[in-house]
Coordinates of C-alpha atoms in Angstrom, one line a residue:
Chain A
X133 CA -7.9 3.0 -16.9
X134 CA -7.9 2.0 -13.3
X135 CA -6.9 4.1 -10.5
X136 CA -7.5 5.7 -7.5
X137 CA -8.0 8.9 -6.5
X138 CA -7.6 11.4 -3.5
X139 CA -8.2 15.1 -4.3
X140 CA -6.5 16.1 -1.1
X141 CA -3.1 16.1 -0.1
X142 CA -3.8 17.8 3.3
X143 CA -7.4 17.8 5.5
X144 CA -7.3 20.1 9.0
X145 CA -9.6 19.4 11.6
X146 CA -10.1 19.8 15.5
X147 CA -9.9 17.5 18.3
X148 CA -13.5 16.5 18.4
X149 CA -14.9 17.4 15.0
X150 CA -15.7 15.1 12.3
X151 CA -13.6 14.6 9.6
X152 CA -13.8 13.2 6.5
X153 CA -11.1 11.6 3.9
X154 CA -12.1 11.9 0.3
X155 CA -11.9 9.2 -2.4
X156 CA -13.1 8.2 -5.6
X157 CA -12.1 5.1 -7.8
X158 CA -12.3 4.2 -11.5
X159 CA -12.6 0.3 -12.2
X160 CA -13.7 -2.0 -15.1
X161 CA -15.7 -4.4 -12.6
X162 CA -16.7 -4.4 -8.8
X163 CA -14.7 -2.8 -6.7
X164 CA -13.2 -4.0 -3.5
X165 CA -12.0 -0.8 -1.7
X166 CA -9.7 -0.6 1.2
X167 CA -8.4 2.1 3.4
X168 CA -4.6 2.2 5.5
X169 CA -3.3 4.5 7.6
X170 CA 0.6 5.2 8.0
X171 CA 2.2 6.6 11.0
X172 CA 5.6 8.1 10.7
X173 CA 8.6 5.6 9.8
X174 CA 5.5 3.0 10.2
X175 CA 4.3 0.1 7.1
X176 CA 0.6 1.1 6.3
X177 CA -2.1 -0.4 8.0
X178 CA -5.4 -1.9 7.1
X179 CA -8.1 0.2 8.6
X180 CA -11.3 -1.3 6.8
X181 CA -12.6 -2.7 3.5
X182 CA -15.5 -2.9 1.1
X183 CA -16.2 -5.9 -0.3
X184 CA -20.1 -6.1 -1.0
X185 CA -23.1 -5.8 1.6
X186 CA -23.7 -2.6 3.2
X187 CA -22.4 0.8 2.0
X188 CA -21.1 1.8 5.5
X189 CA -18.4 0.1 6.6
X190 CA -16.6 0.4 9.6
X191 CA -13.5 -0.7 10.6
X192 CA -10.9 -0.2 13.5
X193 CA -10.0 3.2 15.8
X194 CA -13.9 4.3 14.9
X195 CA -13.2 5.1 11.3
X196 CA -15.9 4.3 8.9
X197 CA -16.2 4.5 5.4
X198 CA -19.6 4.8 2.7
X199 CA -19.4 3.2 -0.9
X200 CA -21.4 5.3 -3.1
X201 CA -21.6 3.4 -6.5
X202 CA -22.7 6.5 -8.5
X203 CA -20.4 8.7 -7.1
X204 CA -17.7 5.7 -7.2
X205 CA -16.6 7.1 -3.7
X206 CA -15.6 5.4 -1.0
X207 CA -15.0 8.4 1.7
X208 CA -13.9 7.9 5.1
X209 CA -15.0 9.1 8.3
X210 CA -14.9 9.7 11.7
X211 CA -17.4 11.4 14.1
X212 CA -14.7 12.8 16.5
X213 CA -11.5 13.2 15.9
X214 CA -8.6 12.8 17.8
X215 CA -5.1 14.0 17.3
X216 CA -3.5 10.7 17.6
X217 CA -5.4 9.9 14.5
X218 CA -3.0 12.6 12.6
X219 CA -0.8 10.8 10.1
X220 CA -1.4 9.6 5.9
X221 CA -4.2 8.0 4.8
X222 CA -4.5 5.9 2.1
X223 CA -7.2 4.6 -0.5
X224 CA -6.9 1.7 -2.6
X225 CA -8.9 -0.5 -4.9
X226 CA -8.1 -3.9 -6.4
X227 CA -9.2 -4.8 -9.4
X228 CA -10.5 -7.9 -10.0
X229 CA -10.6 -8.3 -13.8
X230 CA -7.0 -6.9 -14.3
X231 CA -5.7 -10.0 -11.9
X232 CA -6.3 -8.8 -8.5
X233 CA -3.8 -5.9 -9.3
X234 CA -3.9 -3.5 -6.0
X235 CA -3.8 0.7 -6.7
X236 CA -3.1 2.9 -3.8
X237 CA -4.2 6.8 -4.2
X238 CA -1.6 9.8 -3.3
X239 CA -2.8 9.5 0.2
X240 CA -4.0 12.3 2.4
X241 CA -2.0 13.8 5.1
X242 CA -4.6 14.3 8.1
X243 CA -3.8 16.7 10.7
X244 CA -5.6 17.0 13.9
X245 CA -5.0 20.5 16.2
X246 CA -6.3 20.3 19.8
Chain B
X298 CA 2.0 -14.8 12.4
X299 CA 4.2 -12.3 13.3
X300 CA 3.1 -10.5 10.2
X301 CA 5.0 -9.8 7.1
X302 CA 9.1 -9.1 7.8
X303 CA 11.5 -7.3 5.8
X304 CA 15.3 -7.4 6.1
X305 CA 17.0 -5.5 6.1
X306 CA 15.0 -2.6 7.9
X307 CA 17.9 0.2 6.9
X308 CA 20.2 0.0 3.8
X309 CA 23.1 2.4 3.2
X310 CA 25.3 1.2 0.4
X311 CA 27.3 3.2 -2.6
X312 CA 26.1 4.1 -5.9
X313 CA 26.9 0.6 -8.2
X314 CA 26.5 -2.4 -5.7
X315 CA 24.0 -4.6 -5.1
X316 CA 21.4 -4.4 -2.8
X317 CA 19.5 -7.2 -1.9
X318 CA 16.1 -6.8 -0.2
X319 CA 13.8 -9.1 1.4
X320 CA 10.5 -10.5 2.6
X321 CA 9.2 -12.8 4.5
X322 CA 5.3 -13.2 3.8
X323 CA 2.4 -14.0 5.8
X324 CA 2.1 -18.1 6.0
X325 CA -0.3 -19.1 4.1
X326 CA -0.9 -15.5 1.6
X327 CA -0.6 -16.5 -2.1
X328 CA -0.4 -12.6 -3.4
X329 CA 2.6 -11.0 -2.5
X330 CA 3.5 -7.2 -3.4
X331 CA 6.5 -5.5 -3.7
X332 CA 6.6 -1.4 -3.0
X333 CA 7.9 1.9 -3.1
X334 CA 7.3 4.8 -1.7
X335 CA 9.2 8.1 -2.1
X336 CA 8.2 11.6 -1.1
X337 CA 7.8 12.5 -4.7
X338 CA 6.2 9.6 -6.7
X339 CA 4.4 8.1 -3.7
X340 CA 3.1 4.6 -3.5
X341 CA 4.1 2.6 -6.4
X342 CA 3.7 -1.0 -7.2
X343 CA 6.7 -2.2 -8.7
X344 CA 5.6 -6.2 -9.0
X345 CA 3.2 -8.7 -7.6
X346 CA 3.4 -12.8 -7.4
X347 CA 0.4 -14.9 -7.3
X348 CA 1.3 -18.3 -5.7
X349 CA 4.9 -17.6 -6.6
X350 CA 4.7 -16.7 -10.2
X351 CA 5.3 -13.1 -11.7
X352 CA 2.2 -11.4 -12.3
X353 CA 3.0 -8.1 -13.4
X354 CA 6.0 -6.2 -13.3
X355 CA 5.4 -3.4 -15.3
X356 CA 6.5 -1.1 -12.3
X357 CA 9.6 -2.3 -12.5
X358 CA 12.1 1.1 -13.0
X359 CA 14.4 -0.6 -15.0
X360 CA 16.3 -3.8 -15.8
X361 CA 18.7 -2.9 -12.7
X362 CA 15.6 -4.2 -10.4
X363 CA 14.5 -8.0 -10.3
X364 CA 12.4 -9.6 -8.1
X365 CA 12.2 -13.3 -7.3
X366 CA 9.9 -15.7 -5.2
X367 CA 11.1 -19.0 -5.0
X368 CA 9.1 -20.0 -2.8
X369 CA 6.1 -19.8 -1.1
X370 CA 7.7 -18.1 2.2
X371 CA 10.4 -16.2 0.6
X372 CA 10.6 -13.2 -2.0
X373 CA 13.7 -11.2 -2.8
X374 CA 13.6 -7.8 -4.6
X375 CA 17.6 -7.2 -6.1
X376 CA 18.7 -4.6 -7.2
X377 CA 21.9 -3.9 -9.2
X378 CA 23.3 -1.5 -10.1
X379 CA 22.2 0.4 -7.4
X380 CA 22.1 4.1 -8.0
X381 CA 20.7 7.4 -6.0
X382 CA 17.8 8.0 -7.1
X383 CA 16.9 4.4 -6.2
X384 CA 16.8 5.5 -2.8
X385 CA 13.3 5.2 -1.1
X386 CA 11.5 3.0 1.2
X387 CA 10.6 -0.4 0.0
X388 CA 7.8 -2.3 1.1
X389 CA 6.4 -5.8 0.6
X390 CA 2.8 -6.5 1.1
X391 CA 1.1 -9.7 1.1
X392 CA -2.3 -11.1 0.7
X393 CA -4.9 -14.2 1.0
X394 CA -6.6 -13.8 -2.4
X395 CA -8.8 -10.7 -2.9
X396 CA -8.8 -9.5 0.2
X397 CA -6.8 -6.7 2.5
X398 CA -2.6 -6.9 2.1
X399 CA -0.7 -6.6 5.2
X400 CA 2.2 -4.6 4.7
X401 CA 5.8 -5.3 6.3
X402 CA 7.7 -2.2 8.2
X403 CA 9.8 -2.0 4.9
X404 CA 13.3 -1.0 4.0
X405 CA 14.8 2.3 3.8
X406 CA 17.7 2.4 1.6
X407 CA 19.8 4.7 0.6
X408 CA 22.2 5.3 -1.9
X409 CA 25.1 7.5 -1.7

């Protein structure tokens, strides 16, 4: 079945650390993955996508994010990290054999101490 | 494009009316999502259009929910009877094909 998948509910990190989002997908075909971000009381926003090309993408507010195919992960990442970047994070993956049908993962509540 | 709208952006209404929610795509999207999110259950898709036909609304809680597009700038998700545990935020998304959906500020409504 297709779905999306983030094994944490809650990442900790300090101001200026990396940090990294985890994510791993199950589709029948090729994946187009996409990440979003959702401040408090806030829609989600797109942050960046996968689509085909290179395995590191990177997309807006200096996240990035690495396609592994044999992993089928698509983690995301930031070199430092700032606390204005706390809030939820979400994975998601459209399928394009099951008509373009979009799954979100659980998201991931990031927290970022100074 | 001032990006996807929702109206209303708060709901408070009593257990057994009907609500009425809706959205305003992007000009020119031919996907359009509709979404809710709860504290418990998360994200869920409740049902998608592709150039203003039904897709898939497998989501859908229950026959109480419907969901309409009539056209290409308009989509209404309806609820009724509305009841509490209906309450939540609702979201609609739309897209240009296969690529990213841009999601509206949504609707929070509660039922009392």
């Amino acid at each position: 079945a297709q779905s999306v998948a983030q094994p944490e509910d809650q990442v900790n990190v300090a101001e200026g650390n990396p940090l990294t989002v985890k994510c791993t997908y199950s589709v029948s075909g090729n994946p187009y993955l996409f990440w979003y971000v959702q401040y408090p009381n806030r829609g989600l926003q797109f942050l960046l996508k996968y689509i085909t090309g290179d395995n590191l993408v990177k997309g807006s507010y200096g996240f990035e994010a690495e396609f592994n195919k044999s992993q089928t992960s698509f983690h995301l990442k930031k070199p430092s990290a700032l606390v204005s970047d706390s809030a939820l994070y979400f994975c998601a993956v459209r399928d394009m054999i099951n008509f373009n049908k979009f799954y979100f993962g659980s998201g991931t509540k990031l927290n970022v101490k100074p | 494009d001032a990006g996807v709208i929702q109206s209303p952006r708060h709901e408070v209404t009593e257990m057994g009316q009907e609500v009425t929610l809706r959205c305003k795509p992007i000009s020119g999207h031919d996907y359009l999502f509709w979404y809710r999110q709860t504290m418990m259950r998360g994200l869920e898709l409740l049902i998608y259009f592709n150039n203003n036909v039904p897709i898939d609304d497998s989501g859908m809680p229950e026959d109480r929910f419907s969901a309409k597009m009539p056209n290409a700038s308009f989509s209404t998700l309806k609820i009724q009877p509305s009841e509490p545990r209906d309450s939540a935020v609702y979201f609609c998304a739309s897209s240009f094909k296969f690529t990213e959906a841009f999601f509206g500020q949504g609707t929070r409504l509660t039922v009392v």
